[in-house]
mmCIF file of C-alpha atoms in Angstrom:
data_model
loop_
_atom_site.group_PDB
_atom_site.id
_atom_site.type_symbol
_atom_site.label_atom_id
_atom_site.label_comp_id
_atom_site.label_asym_id
_atom_site.label_seq_id
_atom_site.Cartn_x
_atom_site.Cartn_y
_atom_site.Cartn_z
ATOM 1 C CA MET A 23 3.935 2.038 -33.218
ATOM 2 C CA THR A 24 1.046 1.207 -35.776
ATOM 3 C CA THR A 25 -1.863 -0.373 -35.220
ATOM 4 C CA ASP A 26 -0.423 -3.510 -37.153
ATOM 5 C CA ASP A 27 2.696 -3.136 -34.483
ATOM 6 C CA SER A 28 0.153 -3.057 -31.508
ATOM 7 C CA GLU A 29 -1.285 -6.056 -32.514
ATOM 8 C CA ARG A 30 2.037 -7.673 -32.942
ATOM 9 C CA TYR A 31 3.473 -6.313 -29.647
ATOM 10 C CA SER A 32 0.751 -8.244 -27.440
ATOM 11 C CA ILE A 33 0.316 -11.484 -26.060
ATOM 12 C CA ASP A 34 -2.819 -13.726 -26.626
ATOM 13 C CA LEU A 35 -3.312 -15.278 -23.011
ATOM 14 C CA ASP A 36 -5.102 -18.488 -22.079
ATOM 15 C CA ASP A 37 -8.093 -16.934 -20.609
ATOM 16 C CA GLY A 38 -9.010 -14.967 -23.731
ATOM 17 C CA ARG A 39 -7.289 -11.324 -22.925
ATOM 18 C CA SER A 40 -4.826 -9.802 -24.736
ATOM 19 C CA LEU A 41 -1.731 -8.142 -22.803
ATOM 20 C CA LYS A 42 -0.193 -5.366 -24.387
ATOM 21 C CA ILE A 43 3.585 -5.811 -23.794
ATOM 22 C CA VAL A 44 3.524 -1.633 -23.729
ATOM 23 C CA PRO A 45 0.642 -0.056 -22.469
ATOM 24 C CA GLU A 46 -0.478 2.890 -24.373
ATOM 25 C CA THR A 47 0.064 5.272 -21.498
ATOM 26 C CA ASN A 48 3.541 4.320 -21.399
ATOM 27 C CA ARG A 49 4.131 4.325 -24.950
ATOM 28 C CA GLU A 50 3.396 8.029 -25.062
ATOM 29 C CA GLU A 51 6.196 8.802 -22.824
ATOM 30 C CA LEU A 52 8.702 7.075 -25.301
ATOM 31 C CA ASN A 53 10.380 8.174 -28.502
ATOM 32 C CA GLU A 54 10.995 5.406 -31.094
ATOM 33 C CA LYS A 55 14.660 4.312 -29.750
ATOM 34 C CA GLN A 56 13.347 4.163 -26.297
ATOM 35 C CA LEU A 57 10.178 2.394 -27.283
ATOM 36 C CA VAL A 58 12.125 -0.347 -29.144
ATOM 37 C CA ASP A 59 14.370 -0.866 -25.963
ATOM 38 C CA TYR A 60 11.393 -0.951 -23.714
ATOM 39 C CA VAL A 61 9.508 -3.474 -25.804
ATOM 40 C CA GLY A 62 12.464 -5.782 -25.355
ATOM 41 C CA TYR A 63 12.829 -5.155 -21.820
ATOM 42 C CA ARG A 64 9.039 -6.128 -21.020
ATOM 43 C CA ARG A 65 9.280 -8.876 -23.201
ATOM 44 C CA ARG A 66 12.002 -10.671 -21.074
ATOM 45 C CA TRP A 67 10.141 -9.462 -18.056
ATOM 46 C CA ILE A 68 6.573 -11.190 -18.750
ATOM 47 C CA LYS A 69 8.132 -14.165 -20.373
ATOM 48 C CA TRP A 70 10.139 -14.776 -17.039
ATOM 49 C CA LEU A 71 6.790 -14.291 -15.165
ATOM 50 C CA ARG A 72 5.130 -16.496 -17.438
ATOM 51 C CA GLU A 73 7.429 -19.646 -17.304
ATOM 52 C CA GLN A 74 9.425 -19.286 -14.114
ATOM 53 C CA GLY A 75 8.309 -16.414 -11.905
ATOM 54 C CA LYS A 76 6.529 -18.281 -9.431
ATOM 55 C CA HIS A 77 9.234 -21.135 -8.873
ATOM 56 C CA PRO A 78 12.205 -20.548 -11.075
ATOM 57 C CA GLN A 79 14.083 -24.028 -9.973
ATOM 58 C CA LYS A 80 10.908 -25.748 -10.853
ATOM 59 C CA ARG A 81 10.572 -23.533 -14.042
ATOM 60 C CA GLU A 82 6.913 -22.680 -12.737
ATOM 61 C CA GLY A 83 5.277 -19.576 -13.791
ATOM 62 C CA TYR A 84 2.299 -17.725 -12.640
ATOM 63 C CA SER A 85 -1.422 -18.195 -14.029
ATOM 64 C CA ASP A 86 -2.377 -15.893 -16.640
ATOM 65 C CA TYR A 87 -4.349 -13.971 -14.282
ATOM 66 C CA THR A 88 -1.384 -13.095 -12.251
ATOM 67 C CA VAL A 89 0.727 -12.066 -15.112
ATOM 68 C CA TYR A 90 -1.833 -9.833 -16.422
ATOM 69 C CA GLU A 91 -2.426 -7.935 -13.252
ATOM 70 C CA THR A 92 1.288 -7.629 -12.262
ATOM 71 C CA ALA A 93 2.456 -6.895 -15.715
ATOM 72 C CA TYR A 94 0.165 -3.459 -15.851
ATOM 73 C CA LYS A 95 1.051 -2.821 -12.144
ATOM 74 C CA SER A 96 4.738 -2.906 -13.036
ATOM 75 C CA ALA A 97 4.419 -0.918 -16.315
ATOM 76 C CA ARG A 98 2.685 1.867 -13.940
ATOM 77 C CA PHE A 99 5.527 1.639 -11.521
ATOM 78 C CA ASP A 100 7.832 2.650 -14.738
ATOM 79 C CA ARG A 101 5.950 5.439 -15.734
ATOM 80 C CA TRP A 102 6.013 6.695 -12.301
ATOM 81 C CA VAL A 103 9.526 6.290 -11.822
ATOM 82 C CA TRP A 104 9.989 8.237 -15.522
ATOM 83 C CA ALA A 105 8.061 10.934 -13.795
ATOM 84 C CA ASP A 106 9.981 10.955 -10.877
ATOM 85 C CA GLU A 107 13.131 11.092 -12.590
ATOM 86 C CA ASP A 108 12.197 13.026 -15.565
ATOM 87 C CA ARG A 109 13.578 10.620 -17.846
ATOM 88 C CA TYR A 110 13.284 7.271 -19.418
ATOM 89 C CA THR A 111 15.335 4.662 -17.359
ATOM 90 C CA ILE A 112 15.213 1.349 -16.655
ATOM 91 C CA PRO A 113 15.428 -0.944 -14.498
ATOM 92 C CA PRO A 114 14.102 0.732 -11.648
ATOM 93 C CA THR A 115 16.137 0.355 -8.160
ATOM 94 C CA GLY A 116 14.690 -0.671 -4.697
ATOM 95 C CA GLU A 117 14.987 2.995 -3.453
ATOM 96 C CA HIS A 118 12.556 3.939 -6.515
ATOM 97 C CA ALA A 119 10.138 0.807 -5.211
ATOM 98 C CA SER A 120 10.162 2.107 -1.661
ATOM 99 C CA GLU A 121 9.460 5.743 -2.645
ATOM 100 C CA TYR A 122 6.439 4.620 -4.617
ATOM 101 C CA ILE A 123 4.832 2.885 -1.952
ATOM 102 C CA ASP A 124 5.327 5.387 0.563
ATOM 103 C CA ASP A 125 4.743 8.235 -1.499
ATOM 104 C CA ASP A 126 1.935 7.238 -4.219
ATOM 105 C CA VAL A 127 0.397 3.696 -3.584
ATOM 106 C CA VAL A 128 -0.023 4.383 0.388
ATOM 107 C CA TYR A 129 -2.349 7.739 -0.526
ATOM 108 C CA ARG A 130 -4.563 5.989 -3.378
ATOM 109 C CA ASP A 131 -8.075 5.696 -2.698
ATOM 110 C CA VAL A 132 -8.534 2.229 -3.071
ATOM 111 C CA SER A 133 -8.870 -0.622 -0.395
ATOM 112 C CA ASN A 134 -5.852 -2.010 1.625
ATOM 113 C CA SER A 135 -6.414 -5.215 -0.303
ATOM 114 C CA THR A 136 -5.538 -3.177 -3.493
ATOM 115 C CA LYS A 137 -2.590 -1.566 -2.030
ATOM 116 C CA GLY A 138 -1.623 -5.145 -1.162
ATOM 117 C CA LYS A 139 -1.795 -6.748 -4.345
ATOM 118 C CA ILE A 140 0.333 -3.597 -5.700
ATOM 119 C CA GLU A 141 2.998 -4.375 -3.077
ATOM 120 C CA GLU A 142 2.918 -8.190 -4.015
ATOM 121 C CA ALA A 143 3.057 -7.071 -7.661
ATOM 122 C CA LEU A 144 6.009 -4.741 -7.089
ATOM 123 C CA THR A 145 7.793 -7.504 -5.301
ATOM 124 C CA ARG A 146 7.925 -9.982 -7.880
ATOM 125 C CA TYR A 147 9.039 -7.318 -10.293
ATOM 126 C CA MET A 148 11.996 -6.304 -8.330
ATOM 127 C CA ARG A 149 12.844 -9.898 -7.756
ATOM 128 C CA TRP A 150 13.216 -10.181 -11.479
ATOM 129 C CA VAL A 151 15.089 -7.158 -11.660
ATOM 130 C CA ALA A 152 17.495 -8.020 -9.078
ATOM 131 C CA GLN A 153 17.904 -11.590 -10.818
ATOM 132 C CA THR A 154 18.879 -9.880 -13.921
ATOM 133 C CA SER A 155 20.564 -6.742 -13.676
ATOM 134 C CA HIS A 156 22.973 -4.946 -11.020
ATOM 135 C CA VAL A 157 20.398 -3.828 -8.964
ATOM 136 C CA ALA A 158 20.472 -4.963 -5.254
ATOM 137 C CA GLU A 159 17.478 -6.943 -3.864
ATOM 138 C CA TRP A 160 14.645 -4.788 -2.411
ATOM 139 C CA GLU A 161 14.301 -5.199 1.057
ATOM 140 C CA HIS A 162 10.515 -4.530 2.065
ATOM 141 C CA ASP A 163 8.298 -5.050 4.907
ATOM 142 C CA GLN A 164 4.562 -5.397 3.232
ATOM 143 C CA LEU A 165 2.168 -2.545 4.572
ATOM 144 C CA PHE A 166 -0.623 -4.072 3.534
ATOM 145 C CA SER A 167 -2.231 -7.721 3.245
ATOM 146 C CA SER A 168 -3.807 -8.439 -0.079
ATOM 147 C CA GLY A 169 -6.606 -10.334 1.973
ATOM 148 C CA GLY A 170 -8.126 -7.194 2.851
ATOM 149 C CA GLY A 171 -6.331 -6.461 6.055
ATOM 150 C CA ASP A 172 -2.878 -4.666 7.225
ATOM 151 C CA ALA A 173 -1.540 -7.938 8.896
ATOM 152 C CA PRO A 174 1.128 -9.494 7.718
ATOM 153 C CA ARG A 175 0.114 -12.370 5.582
ATOM 154 C CA ASP A 176 2.974 -14.718 6.237
ATOM 155 C CA TYR A 177 4.469 -15.266 9.583
ATOM 156 C CA LEU A 178 5.458 -18.171 11.934
ATOM 157 C CA THR A 179 3.108 -19.189 14.629
ATOM 158 C CA ARG A 180 4.239 -19.567 18.088
ATOM 159 C CA ARG A 181 4.538 -22.906 18.011
ATOM 160 C CA GLU A 182 6.519 -22.940 14.524
ATOM 161 C CA ARG A 183 8.706 -20.268 16.247
ATOM 162 C CA ARG A 184 9.313 -22.942 18.819
ATOM 163 C CA LEU A 185 9.934 -25.690 16.296
ATOM 164 C CA VAL A 186 12.426 -23.606 14.143
ATOM 165 C CA ARG A 187 14.540 -22.849 17.174
ATOM 166 C CA GLU A 188 14.495 -26.264 18.312
ATOM 167 C CA GLN A 189 15.470 -27.606 14.833
ATOM 168 C CA ALA A 190 18.145 -25.069 14.631
ATOM 169 C CA LEU A 191 19.611 -26.042 18.205
ATOM 170 C CA ALA A 192 19.511 -29.708 16.920
ATOM 171 C CA GLU A 193 21.679 -28.965 14.082
ATOM 172 C CA ASP A 194 24.972 -31.032 14.692
ATOM 173 C CA ASP A 195 27.303 -28.621 12.655
ATOM 174 C CA GLY A 196 28.130 -26.248 15.488
ATOM 175 C CA TRP A 197 26.463 -22.855 16.855
ATOM 176 C CA LYS A 198 26.457 -20.807 13.475
ATOM 177 C CA ILE A 199 22.916 -21.675 12.212
ATOM 178 C CA ALA A 200 21.449 -21.564 16.037
ATOM 179 C CA SER A 201 22.691 -18.019 16.296
ATOM 180 C CA ILE A 202 21.409 -16.958 13.124
ATOM 181 C CA VAL A 203 18.091 -18.272 14.158
ATOM 182 C CA CYS A 204 17.817 -17.021 17.673
ATOM 183 C CA VAL A 205 19.065 -13.638 16.943
ATOM 184 C CA SER A 206 16.321 -13.563 14.060
ATOM 185 C CA LEU A 207 13.608 -14.532 16.078
ATOM 186 C CA ASP A 208 14.316 -12.097 18.800
ATOM 187 C CA ALA A 209 15.335 -9.264 16.691
ATOM 188 C CA GLY A 210 13.392 -9.788 13.559
ATOM 189 C CA LEU A 211 16.537 -9.126 11.454
ATOM 190 C CA ARG A 212 15.777 -8.358 7.664
ATOM 191 C CA PRO A 213 17.908 -10.553 5.387
ATOM 192 C CA VAL A 214 20.084 -7.664 4.619
ATOM 193 C CA GLU A 215 20.789 -7.329 8.418
ATOM 194 C CA VAL A 216 21.991 -10.905 8.524
ATOM 195 C CA GLY A 217 24.402 -10.313 5.756
ATOM 196 C CA ARG A 218 25.623 -7.276 7.134
ATOM 197 C CA ALA A 219 26.053 -8.220 10.839
ATOM 198 C CA ARG A 220 29.311 -7.683 12.448
ATOM 199 C CA THR A 221 30.825 -8.864 15.680
ATOM 200 C CA GLU A 222 31.047 -5.508 17.181
ATOM 201 C CA TRP A 223 27.092 -5.489 17.301
ATOM 202 C CA VAL A 224 27.218 -8.114 20.016
ATOM 203 C CA ASP A 225 26.847 -7.075 23.460
ATOM 204 C CA ILE A 226 26.621 -10.795 25.507
ATOM 205 C CA VAL A 227 26.548 -8.861 28.776
ATOM 206 C CA ASN A 228 23.947 -6.560 28.540
ATOM 207 C CA ARG A 229 21.878 -8.834 25.963
ATOM 208 C CA VAL A 230 21.381 -6.555 23.033
ATOM 209 C CA LEU A 231 22.551 -6.124 19.755
ATOM 210 C CA ARG A 232 23.996 -2.507 18.884
ATOM 211 C CA ILE A 233 23.268 -1.787 15.331
ATOM 212 C CA PRO A 234 25.450 1.159 13.868
ATOM 213 C CA ARG A 235 23.644 3.556 11.714
ATOM 214 C CA GLU A 236 25.776 2.783 8.708
ATOM 215 C CA ASP A 237 24.600 -1.113 8.917
ATOM 216 C CA SER A 238 20.965 -0.428 9.753
ATOM 217 C CA SER A 239 19.041 -1.292 6.306
ATOM 218 C CA LYS A 240 17.134 1.634 6.407
ATOM 219 C CA ASN A 241 20.458 3.776 7.129
ATOM 220 C CA ALA A 242 18.917 6.244 9.196
ATOM 221 C CA ASP A 243 19.415 5.746 13.035
ATOM 222 C CA ASN A 244 21.516 3.464 15.514
ATOM 223 C CA TRP A 245 19.629 0.949 17.342
ATOM 224 C CA ARG A 246 20.054 -1.221 20.802
ATOM 225 C CA VAL A 247 17.938 -4.148 20.048
ATOM 226 C CA SER A 248 17.059 -6.657 22.791
ATOM 227 C CA ILE A 249 17.810 -10.197 22.858
ATOM 228 C CA THR A 250 17.180 -13.132 25.400
ATOM 229 C CA SER A 251 19.454 -14.778 27.669
ATOM 230 C CA ARG A 252 19.393 -18.012 25.356
ATOM 231 C CA THR A 253 20.378 -16.177 22.413
ATOM 232 C CA ALA A 254 22.953 -14.330 24.417
ATOM 233 C CA THR A 255 24.131 -17.912 25.287
ATOM 234 C CA ALA A 256 23.929 -19.196 21.730
ATOM 235 C CA LEU A 257 25.822 -15.711 20.618
ATOM 236 C CA GLU A 258 28.367 -16.288 22.629
ATOM 237 C CA ASN A 259 29.028 -19.988 22.071
ATOM 238 C CA TRP A 260 28.941 -19.105 18.393
ATOM 239 C CA LEU A 261 31.855 -16.391 18.715
ATOM 240 C CA GLU A 262 33.869 -18.616 20.402
ATOM 241 C CA GLU A 263 33.765 -21.311 18.150
ATOM 242 C CA ARG A 264 34.015 -18.773 15.072
ATOM 243 C CA GLU A 265 37.377 -17.594 16.246
ATOM 244 C CA ASP A 266 38.931 -21.169 15.245
ATOM 245 C CA ILE A 267 37.510 -21.143 11.703
ATOM 246 C CA ASP A 268 39.996 -19.912 9.303
ATOM 247 C CA LYS A 269 37.504 -18.136 6.639
ATOM 248 C CA TYR A 270 36.575 -15.514 9.644
ATOM 249 C CA ALA A 271 40.169 -14.708 10.334
ATOM 250 C CA ASP A 272 40.278 -11.385 7.743
ATOM 251 C CA THR A 273 36.590 -10.456 8.464
ATOM 252 C CA ASP A 274 34.605 -8.965 11.396
ATOM 253 C CA ALA A 275 31.448 -10.323 9.537
ATOM 254 C CA LEU A 276 29.087 -12.298 12.104
ATOM 255 C CA TRP A 277 27.821 -14.952 9.863
ATOM 256 C CA LEU A 278 29.183 -16.491 6.414
ATOM 257 C CA THR A 279 27.828 -19.095 4.314
ATOM 258 C CA ARG A 280 29.590 -22.385 3.417
ATOM 259 C CA GLU A 281 30.940 -20.198 0.429
ATOM 260 C CA SER A 282 32.385 -17.779 2.479
ATOM 261 C CA THR A 283 29.914 -15.015 1.188
ATOM 262 C CA THR A 284 27.550 -13.011 3.413
ATOM 263 C CA TYR A 285 23.941 -14.116 3.572
ATOM 264 C CA ASN A 286 20.837 -12.794 1.195
ATOM 265 C CA SER A 287 17.467 -13.310 1.261
ATOM 266 C CA ARG A 288 17.856 -16.318 -1.256
ATOM 267 C CA ALA A 289 20.317 -18.272 1.027
ATOM 268 C CA LEU A 290 18.226 -17.482 4.235
ATOM 269 C CA ALA A 291 14.952 -18.561 2.494
ATOM 270 C CA ARG A 292 16.638 -21.863 1.505
ATOM 271 C CA LEU A 293 17.669 -22.442 5.000
ATOM 272 C CA LEU A 294 14.029 -21.641 6.470
ATOM 273 C CA ARG A 295 12.556 -24.225 4.047
ATOM 274 C CA ARG A 296 14.930 -26.818 5.488
ATOM 275 C CA LEU A 297 14.107 -26.149 8.719
ATOM 276 C CA PHE A 298 10.564 -26.240 8.129
ATOM 277 C CA ASP A 299 11.080 -29.641 6.229
ATOM 278 C CA GLU A 300 13.283 -31.014 9.013
ATOM 279 C CA ALA A 301 10.722 -29.839 11.478
ATOM 280 C CA ASP A 302 7.967 -31.270 9.816
ATOM 281 C CA ILE A 303 6.282 -27.739 9.840
ATOM 282 C CA GLU A 304 3.560 -27.228 6.948
ATOM 283 C CA ALA A 305 4.121 -24.080 4.862
ATOM 284 C CA GLY A 306 0.420 -24.390 3.948
ATOM 285 C CA GLY A 307 0.582 -22.159 0.967
ATOM 286 C CA ARG A 308 2.545 -19.380 2.807
ATOM 287 C CA ASP A 309 5.647 -17.756 1.095
ATOM 288 C CA VAL A 310 8.399 -19.083 3.262
ATOM 289 C CA THR A 311 10.938 -16.309 3.374
ATOM 290 C CA TRP A 312 13.371 -15.023 6.212
ATOM 291 C CA LEU A 313 10.816 -12.179 6.588
ATOM 292 C CA ALA A 314 8.333 -14.508 8.114
ATOM 293 C CA ILE A 315 10.308 -14.504 11.104
ATOM 294 C CA ARG A 316 10.576 -11.056 11.312
ATOM 295 C CA HIS A 317 6.795 -10.676 10.988
ATOM 296 C CA SER A 318 6.046 -12.886 13.537
ATOM 297 C CA THR A 319 8.371 -11.052 15.802
ATOM 298 C CA GLY A 320 6.399 -8.036 15.234
ATOM 299 C CA THR A 321 3.197 -9.867 15.651
ATOM 300 C CA TYR A 322 4.129 -11.268 18.791
ATOM 301 C CA MET A 323 5.754 -8.161 20.539
ATOM 302 C CA THR A 324 2.069 -6.084 19.795
ATOM 303 C CA GLN A 325 0.257 -8.850 21.381
ATOM 304 C CA GLU A 326 2.527 -9.221 24.546
ATOM 305 C CA ARG A 327 3.798 -5.141 24.688
ATOM 306 C CA ASP A 328 2.497 -2.586 22.540
ATOM 307 C CA LEU A 329 3.454 -0.774 19.249
ATOM 308 C CA ALA A 330 6.130 1.404 20.679
ATOM 309 C CA ALA A 331 8.023 -1.625 21.573
ATOM 310 C CA THR A 332 7.638 -3.171 18.511
ATOM 311 C CA GLN A 333 8.489 -0.156 16.828
ATOM 312 C CA ALA A 334 11.687 -0.105 18.756
ATOM 313 C CA GLN A 335 12.464 -3.844 18.400
ATOM 314 C CA LEU A 336 11.891 -4.132 14.300
ATOM 315 C CA ARG A 337 13.853 -0.686 14.042
ATOM 316 C CA HIS A 338 10.732 0.946 11.989
ATOM 317 C CA GLN A 339 11.137 4.577 11.211
ATOM 318 C CA SER A 340 8.008 4.909 10.555
ATOM 319 C CA ALA A 341 4.873 4.406 13.103
ATOM 320 C CA GLN A 342 2.727 3.657 9.938
ATOM 321 C CA THR A 343 4.942 0.545 9.235
ATOM 322 C CA THR A 344 4.162 -0.762 12.399
ATOM 323 C CA LEU A 345 0.895 -0.559 12.703
ATOM 324 C CA LYS A 346 0.272 -3.460 10.372
ATOM 325 C CA TYR A 347 1.096 -5.559 13.551
ATOM 326 C CA ASP A 348 -1.780 -3.753 15.683
ATOM 327 C CA GLN A 349 -3.955 -6.673 14.882
ATOM 328 C CA VAL A 350 -4.821 -8.158 18.627
ATOM 329 C CA PRO A 351 -7.636 -10.919 18.292
ATOM 330 C CA PRO A 352 -11.276 -10.482 19.317
ATOM 331 C CA GLU A 353 -10.410 -12.629 22.390
ATOM 332 C CA GLN A 354 -7.560 -10.557 23.683
ATOM 333 C CA ARG A 355 -9.705 -7.313 23.174
ATOM 334 C CA ARG A 356 -12.604 -9.246 25.261
ATOM 335 C CA ASP A 357 -9.961 -9.946 28.042
ATOM 336 C CA ALA A 358 -8.972 -6.177 27.945
ATOM 337 C CA LEU A 359 -12.711 -4.948 28.271
ATOM 338 C CA ASP A 360 -13.484 -7.302 30.832
ATOM 339 C CA LYS A 361 -10.622 -6.103 32.845
ATOM 340 C CA MET A 362 -11.485 -2.175 32.457
#
């Protein structure tokens, strides 16, 4: 690519900066045909970021500052994938993204807030990839906060957990929504786990979910997850109600949408936003996704018990993942010191 080409393959941003569609370090890894292919790919990605990435339904894009930072962070990730695979390949997969965080980003000599910003950029990128390709959605619990600490940024307060549960119980269309919400509040279900949930997971008598190895989203272990008696009651009523619904006749899926499909992160985010609206809960700038429920479960389980209990309840393979919930408020630490 010539100097003229470099000028042509750049975008002038409103803040006066010029964004190279393909950074020099990426160009050096590609032959001419691969470069042409990658330029088109990057154009589509950056266009989406600028025009609709923030709120696709509203056609609202990100600020040029966020576009600039996200574009370069995603290009570095692409370059890492090529090195890992020893070949040019697009788009990346969720497995690539998880390995990149675990094997590269975690060990960088940068602040935790910088690592959090990398995770957020990767989340945007993988969301676009899932919407525009065959690649499945990336299910990821953010390890670092872009605000500087390690605690999850977006989670429900205790009051909001109560209001969401109460609103779900107020629904007048049976026990399905109530059971999804109650189970997720207890078990911190990831969106993919809500979609994969099966009737045989449910053990009402012992008040546990038994998640088989093949159904765990990390696909690495069998889990026995505690649920409350209130949640067990909701599940018992839902299972009884479910038997009389025709669309469940030939499936063991615990929950299906109105369209008879399994739930995914987008459907669950819409559900949670609706519950927020109906319960008059202010989002306050938070990213209202189903993982906000999971993060709240981890946060309060750690405060009430310990990291070991949180690791078991949230089904974390790595203790490092659970450490982000070790953010006990100062007043609670003072109480502990007074009692020592």
